[in-house]
Amino acid sequence: MSGDHPLSVTVETPTAGKYEQPTGLFINNEFVKAQDGKTFEVINPTDESVTCSVYEATEKDVDIAVSAARKAFEGPWRKETPENRGKVLVKLADLFEKNLDLLASVEALDNGKAVSMAKVDIGMAAGCLRYYGGWADKIEGKVTDTGPDTFNYIKKEPIGVCGQIIPWNFPLLMWSWKIGPAIACGNTVVLKTAEQTPLGGLVAAKLVKEAGFPPGVINVISGFGKTAGAAIASHMDVDKVAFTGSTVTGRTILKASAGSNLKKVTLELGGKSPNIVFDDADIDNAISWVNFGIFFNHGQCCCAGSRIYVQEGIYDEFIKRFKERAQKNVVGDPFAKDTFQGPQVSQLQFDRIMGYIKAGKEAGAKVEIGGNRKGDKGYFIEPTIFSNVTEDMKIMQEEIFGPVCSISKFKTKDEVIATGNKTTYGLAAAVHTRNLNTAIEVSNALKAGTVWVNTYNTLHHQMPFGGYKESGQGRELGEAALDNYTQTKTVSIRLGDALFG
Ligand code: NAI
Ligand code: MG
């Protein structure tokens, strides 16, 4: 808690060796101390040890970062050509790839995710940054003819200073989803990482400078939601906030916008996604995707396929084989080669999930496998499958965000469409069937932003992602994300004589 903490410390990871971890706030292309000199500890979820401490932004630091972003927006960045905006984004993507092993190791250390999976995250982050680099010089307006006496054009302009608040489940992937489109459209950014996982965002900030971004265009700060996050959401000089996280915090951010300058808000929130397996599905394929759908990233996915509906003809066989499959998921040290599932991110998340498991047991659902902590150090939880789950149970309705799924049996297509949609969320869904008509009919009927058929969790930066209902507002990724970061200007020019004499 003092201002004499160093601005960089040496950290060691098992797969990338020793590296220099920045600890400051990245503002104006420099790592700086927080105004109050406050720091906070970063916990390694694998063994609960302290990895290091980083500087903690408070409202004063948010003010400084926002004015840096404002100055860059009104100054050098506004004058930059779209082509050059694209170039630096592509350079940043290249640097992500060049530093893939380091970035993936930092993610594994910070978040507890398996390093093999973290490598996929970093590859996807690079893909996303490069994709939006490609968009930078393709953002076009229109000329619209309203008659011979006028000349009208419609322009897409950047919004301005964008506050971006990201979660801890995919720290650098979310970093790239936010920064890519914002920068492509000509905005500047103050991004706050999640307090559980600040390390990767700061290493990536070093790459921002190396890629050649002018000072103030991308600012990255570490800090807590109720202080730094809230200061961004209610800031009078932030023009837009993009948020990924819980629905509860999403509501708070909307209120902060309403209570301040009505900044534009996009939200990517929670989910309780139905994963539907019909009798005619290729059962091996379905089991493999159902397993990946819920246990990937330890269940800490907003789109996790946590409500599993299996048709009655294959229900018993499905459960038997799904159990066998899930028991093969290697749970353990994120840095071990074969690990699929590491620890949950924090003590708080661990406790939350164990609370849901207890609630499921008490409500009378059947524990098919798991249901316990694994080991006595680190936040590990056994892959847990509940069967005989009814719609009224908490474990069927609330987002658990852990390696826990609820299975229930269904008879007909109409029935499963109705139950699948019986949730306040609408982020994702999946259908497993060999029948093309069933696949299309059910996909069209499900109220979700993404529907997967015979697959799960296969996101791609070219495809829009976001929620129906309380799962969010706006779409990330794809061309759709450009709408979040541009505003439309109409310019209307009178050519003819004065209308009213
Ligand atoms: P959270 O929504 O509170 O935190 C996400 C981000 O929002 C963090 O950067 C945090 O610092 C910030 N934040 C928190 N309160 C804020 C406020 N008042 N104003 C501005 N920013 C604020 O999520 P948390 O507490 O980490 O996890 C709780 C639950 O949220 C999880 O169990 C899960 O169900 C859900 N969640 C969903 C995610 C998703 O990908 N949609 C990601 C993380 C959590
Ligand atoms: Mg929270």
PDB file of C-alpha atoms in Angstrom, residues 139-281:
ATOM      1  CA  ILE A 139     -15.505   1.903 -42.848  1.00  0.00           C
ATOM      2  CA  GLU A 140     -17.627   3.679 -45.387  1.00  0.00           C
ATOM      3  CA  GLY A 141     -20.565   6.043 -45.490  1.00  0.00           C
ATOM      4  CA  LYS A 142     -23.161   6.704 -48.179  1.00  0.00           C
ATOM      5  CA  VAL A 143     -24.415   9.347 -50.545  1.00  0.00           C
ATOM      6  CA  THR A 144     -28.215   9.593 -50.499  1.00  0.00           C
ATOM      7  CA  ASP A 145     -30.270  11.327 -53.149  1.00  0.00           C
ATOM      8  CA  THR A 146     -33.253  13.255 -51.751  1.00  0.00           C
ATOM      9  CA  GLY A 147     -33.830  15.417 -54.848  1.00  0.00           C
ATOM     10  CA  PRO A 148     -32.046  17.642 -57.395  1.00  0.00           C
ATOM     11  CA  ASP A 149     -31.489  20.560 -55.008  1.00  0.00           C
ATOM     12  CA  THR A 150     -29.557  18.670 -52.369  1.00  0.00           C
ATOM     13  CA  PHE A 151     -26.421  16.723 -51.907  1.00  0.00           C
ATOM     14  CA  ASN A 152     -26.427  14.478 -48.831  1.00  0.00           C
ATOM     15  CA  TYR A 153     -23.821  12.258 -47.409  1.00  0.00           C
ATOM     16  CA  ILE A 154     -23.861  10.012 -44.387  1.00  0.00           C
ATOM     17  CA  LYS A 155     -20.609   9.547 -42.505  1.00  0.00           C
ATOM     18  CA  LYS A 156     -19.474   7.031 -39.937  1.00  0.00           C
ATOM     19  CA  GLU A 157     -17.468   8.799 -37.255  1.00  0.00           C
ATOM     20  CA  PRO A 158     -15.711   7.457 -34.184  1.00  0.00           C
ATOM     21  CA  ILE A 159     -17.558   7.940 -30.902  1.00  0.00           C
ATOM     22  CA  GLY A 160     -14.600   9.288 -28.937  1.00  0.00           C
ATOM     23  CA  VAL A 161     -13.146   8.066 -25.648  1.00  0.00           C
ATOM     24  CA  CYS A 162     -14.255   4.499 -24.955  1.00  0.00           C
ATOM     25  CA  GLY A 163     -14.209   2.992 -21.480  1.00  0.00           C
ATOM     26  CA  GLN A 164     -13.798  -0.752 -21.678  1.00  0.00           C
ATOM     27  CA  ILE A 165     -14.341  -2.974 -18.676  1.00  0.00           C
ATOM     28  CA  ILE A 166     -13.387  -6.617 -19.053  1.00  0.00           C
ATOM     29  CA  PRO A 167     -13.678  -9.801 -16.956  1.00  0.00           C
ATOM     30  CA  TRP A 168     -11.165 -12.412 -15.830  1.00  0.00           C
ATOM     31  CA  ASN A 169     -12.297 -15.513 -17.726  1.00  0.00           C
ATOM     32  CA  PHE A 170     -10.539 -14.718 -21.036  1.00  0.00           C
ATOM     33  CA  PRO A 171      -8.404 -11.745 -20.064  1.00  0.00           C
ATOM     34  CA  LEU A 172      -6.476 -11.171 -23.287  1.00  0.00           C
ATOM     35  CA  LEU A 173      -9.152 -12.413 -25.636  1.00  0.00           C
ATOM     36  CA  MET A 174     -11.582  -9.882 -24.128  1.00  0.00           C
ATOM     37  CA  TRP A 175      -8.825  -7.270 -24.318  1.00  0.00           C
ATOM     38  CA  SER A 176      -8.585  -7.852 -28.082  1.00  0.00           C
ATOM     39  CA  TRP A 177     -12.369  -8.008 -28.655  1.00  0.00           C
ATOM     40  CA  LYS A 178     -12.659  -4.596 -27.047  1.00  0.00           C
ATOM     41  CA  ILE A 179      -9.576  -2.868 -28.424  1.00  0.00           C
ATOM     42  CA  GLY A 180      -9.764  -4.198 -32.011  1.00  0.00           C
ATOM     43  CA  PRO A 181     -13.032  -2.615 -33.183  1.00  0.00           C
ATOM     44  CA  ALA A 182     -12.677   0.524 -31.020  1.00  0.00           C
ATOM     45  CA  ILE A 183      -9.304   1.335 -32.573  1.00  0.00           C
ATOM     46  CA  ALA A 184     -10.277   0.335 -36.109  1.00  0.00           C
ATOM     47  CA  CYS A 185     -13.081   2.909 -35.964  1.00  0.00           C
ATOM     48  CA  GLY A 186     -10.745   5.674 -34.747  1.00  0.00           C
ATOM     49  CA  ASN A 187     -11.635   5.857 -31.056  1.00  0.00           C
ATOM     50  CA  THR A 188      -9.281   5.977 -28.098  1.00  0.00           C
ATOM     51  CA  VAL A 189      -9.523   3.652 -25.148  1.00  0.00           C
ATOM     52  CA  VAL A 190      -9.258   3.397 -21.380  1.00  0.00           C
ATOM     53  CA  LEU A 191      -9.453  -0.304 -20.625  1.00  0.00           C
ATOM     54  CA  LYS A 192      -9.782  -1.684 -17.110  1.00  0.00           C
ATOM     55  CA  THR A 193      -8.788  -5.296 -16.610  1.00  0.00           C
ATOM     56  CA  ALA A 194     -10.457  -7.460 -13.954  1.00  0.00           C
ATOM     57  CA  GLU A 195      -8.928  -7.275 -10.482  1.00  0.00           C
ATOM     58  CA  GLN A 196      -8.417 -11.068 -10.482  1.00  0.00           C
ATOM     59  CA  THR A 197      -6.304 -11.029 -13.674  1.00  0.00           C
ATOM     60  CA  PRO A 198      -4.384  -7.808 -14.317  1.00  0.00           C
ATOM     61  CA  LEU A 199      -1.089  -9.305 -15.514  1.00  0.00           C
ATOM     62  CA  GLY A 200      -1.655 -10.179 -19.187  1.00  0.00           C
ATOM     63  CA  GLY A 201      -3.217  -6.811 -20.014  1.00  0.00           C
ATOM     64  CA  LEU A 202      -0.100  -5.031 -18.773  1.00  0.00           C
ATOM     65  CA  VAL A 203       2.275  -7.272 -20.739  1.00  0.00           C
ATOM     66  CA  ALA A 204       0.116  -6.608 -23.805  1.00  0.00           C
ATOM     67  CA  ALA A 205       0.295  -2.866 -23.062  1.00  0.00           C
ATOM     68  CA  LYS A 206       4.053  -3.068 -23.572  1.00  0.00           C
ATOM     69  CA  LEU A 207       3.313  -4.412 -27.046  1.00  0.00           C
ATOM     70  CA  VAL A 208       0.988  -1.461 -27.705  1.00  0.00           C
ATOM     71  CA  LYS A 209       3.955   0.855 -27.402  1.00  0.00           C
ATOM     72  CA  GLU A 210       6.172  -1.421 -29.475  1.00  0.00           C
ATOM     73  CA  ALA A 211       3.520  -1.572 -32.233  1.00  0.00           C
ATOM     74  CA  GLY A 212       3.746   2.223 -32.583  1.00  0.00           C
ATOM     75  CA  PHE A 213       0.453   3.536 -31.222  1.00  0.00           C
ATOM     76  CA  PRO A 214       0.695   7.240 -30.339  1.00  0.00           C
ATOM     77  CA  PRO A 215       0.595   7.974 -26.572  1.00  0.00           C
ATOM     78  CA  GLY A 216      -2.898   8.042 -25.043  1.00  0.00           C
ATOM     79  CA  VAL A 217      -4.637   6.013 -27.750  1.00  0.00           C
ATOM     80  CA  ILE A 218      -4.730   2.810 -25.684  1.00  0.00           C
ATOM     81  CA  ASN A 219      -4.559   3.132 -21.894  1.00  0.00           C
ATOM     82  CA  VAL A 220      -4.708   0.032 -19.686  1.00  0.00           C
ATOM     83  CA  ILE A 221      -5.385   0.264 -15.977  1.00  0.00           C
ATOM     84  CA  SER A 222      -5.664  -2.288 -13.176  1.00  0.00           C
ATOM     85  CA  GLY A 223      -8.237  -1.777 -10.460  1.00  0.00           C
ATOM     86  CA  PHE A 224     -11.469  -2.811  -8.809  1.00  0.00           C
ATOM     87  CA  GLY A 225     -15.011  -2.575 -10.129  1.00  0.00           C
ATOM     88  CA  LYS A 226     -16.597  -0.497  -7.404  1.00  0.00           C
ATOM     89  CA  THR A 227     -13.874   2.162  -7.632  1.00  0.00           C
ATOM     90  CA  ALA A 228     -12.058   2.332 -10.975  1.00  0.00           C
ATOM     91  CA  GLY A 229     -14.831   0.554 -12.926  1.00  0.00           C
ATOM     92  CA  ALA A 230     -17.546   2.754 -11.462  1.00  0.00           C
ATOM     93  CA  ALA A 231     -15.446   5.876 -12.167  1.00  0.00           C
ATOM     94  CA  ILE A 232     -15.244   4.919 -15.850  1.00  0.00           C
ATOM     95  CA  ALA A 233     -18.961   4.129 -16.088  1.00  0.00           C
ATOM     96  CA  SER A 234     -20.010   7.457 -14.576  1.00  0.00           C
ATOM     97  CA  HIS A 235     -17.283   9.643 -16.125  1.00  0.00           C
ATOM     98  CA  MET A 236     -18.576  12.773 -17.840  1.00  0.00           C
ATOM     99  CA  ASP A 237     -15.850  12.686 -20.482  1.00  0.00           C
ATOM    100  CA  VAL A 238     -16.172   9.026 -21.482  1.00  0.00           C
ATOM    101  CA  ASP A 239     -18.365   8.758 -24.575  1.00  0.00           C
ATOM    102  CA  LYS A 240     -18.995   5.045 -24.558  1.00  0.00           C
ATOM    103  CA  VAL A 241     -18.634   2.043 -22.279  1.00  0.00           C
ATOM    104  CA  ALA A 242     -18.268  -1.530 -23.444  1.00  0.00           C
ATOM    105  CA  PHE A 243     -18.614  -4.089 -20.699  1.00  0.00           C
ATOM    106  CA  THR A 244     -18.346  -7.845 -20.360  1.00  0.00           C
ATOM    107  CA  GLY A 245     -19.272  -9.497 -17.067  1.00  0.00           C
ATOM    108  CA  SER A 246     -22.203 -10.237 -14.808  1.00  0.00           C
ATOM    109  CA  THR A 247     -25.759  -9.123 -15.500  1.00  0.00           C
ATOM    110  CA  VAL A 248     -25.854  -7.445 -12.084  1.00  0.00           C
ATOM    111  CA  THR A 249     -22.861  -5.244 -12.913  1.00  0.00           C
ATOM    112  CA  GLY A 250     -24.270  -4.638 -16.409  1.00  0.00           C
ATOM    113  CA  ARG A 251     -27.347  -3.062 -14.829  1.00  0.00           C
ATOM    114  CA  THR A 252     -25.149  -0.889 -12.594  1.00  0.00           C
ATOM    115  CA  ILE A 253     -23.269   0.357 -15.645  1.00  0.00           C
ATOM    116  CA  LEU A 254     -26.466   1.258 -17.487  1.00  0.00           C
ATOM    117  CA  LYS A 255     -27.608   3.190 -14.436  1.00  0.00           C
ATOM    118  CA  ALA A 256     -24.254   4.976 -14.224  1.00  0.00           C
ATOM    119  CA  SER A 257     -24.641   6.009 -17.851  1.00  0.00           C
ATOM    120  CA  ALA A 258     -28.190   7.230 -17.210  1.00  0.00           C
ATOM    121  CA  GLY A 259     -27.016   9.160 -14.160  1.00  0.00           C
ATOM    122  CA  SER A 260     -24.058  10.824 -15.884  1.00  0.00           C
ATOM    123  CA  ASN A 261     -23.715  11.812 -19.559  1.00  0.00           C
ATOM    124  CA  LEU A 262     -25.862   9.097 -21.215  1.00  0.00           C
ATOM    125  CA  LYS A 263     -22.751   7.561 -22.691  1.00  0.00           C
ATOM    126  CA  LYS A 264     -23.430   4.782 -25.192  1.00  0.00           C
ATOM    127  CA  VAL A 265     -23.344   1.360 -23.544  1.00  0.00           C
ATOM    128  CA  THR A 266     -22.838  -2.122 -24.943  1.00  0.00           C
ATOM    129  CA  LEU A 267     -23.082  -5.137 -22.673  1.00  0.00           C
ATOM    130  CA  GLU A 268     -22.037  -8.752 -23.014  1.00  0.00           C
ATOM    131  CA  LEU A 269     -23.475 -10.472 -19.957  1.00  0.00           C
ATOM    132  CA  GLY A 270     -24.300 -13.839 -18.479  1.00  0.00           C
ATOM    133  CA  GLY A 271     -26.002 -16.895 -19.851  1.00  0.00           C
ATOM    134  CA  LYS A 272     -27.624 -20.204 -19.038  1.00  0.00           C
ATOM    135  CA  SER A 273     -27.446 -21.765 -22.438  1.00  0.00           C
ATOM    136  CA  PRO A 274     -29.451 -24.834 -23.466  1.00  0.00           C
ATOM    137  CA  ASN A 275     -27.530 -27.630 -25.153  1.00  0.00           C
ATOM    138  CA  ILE A 276     -30.067 -29.949 -26.791  1.00  0.00           C
ATOM    139  CA  VAL A 277     -29.334 -33.526 -27.868  1.00  0.00           C
ATOM    140  CA  PHE A 278     -31.899 -35.308 -30.028  1.00  0.00           C
ATOM    141  CA  ASP A 279     -32.264 -39.115 -30.295  1.00  0.00           C
ATOM    142  CA  ASP A 280     -30.909 -39.034 -33.847  1.00  0.00           C
ATOM    143  CA  ALA A 281     -27.676 -37.204 -32.959  1.00  0.00           C
TER     144      ALA A 281
END
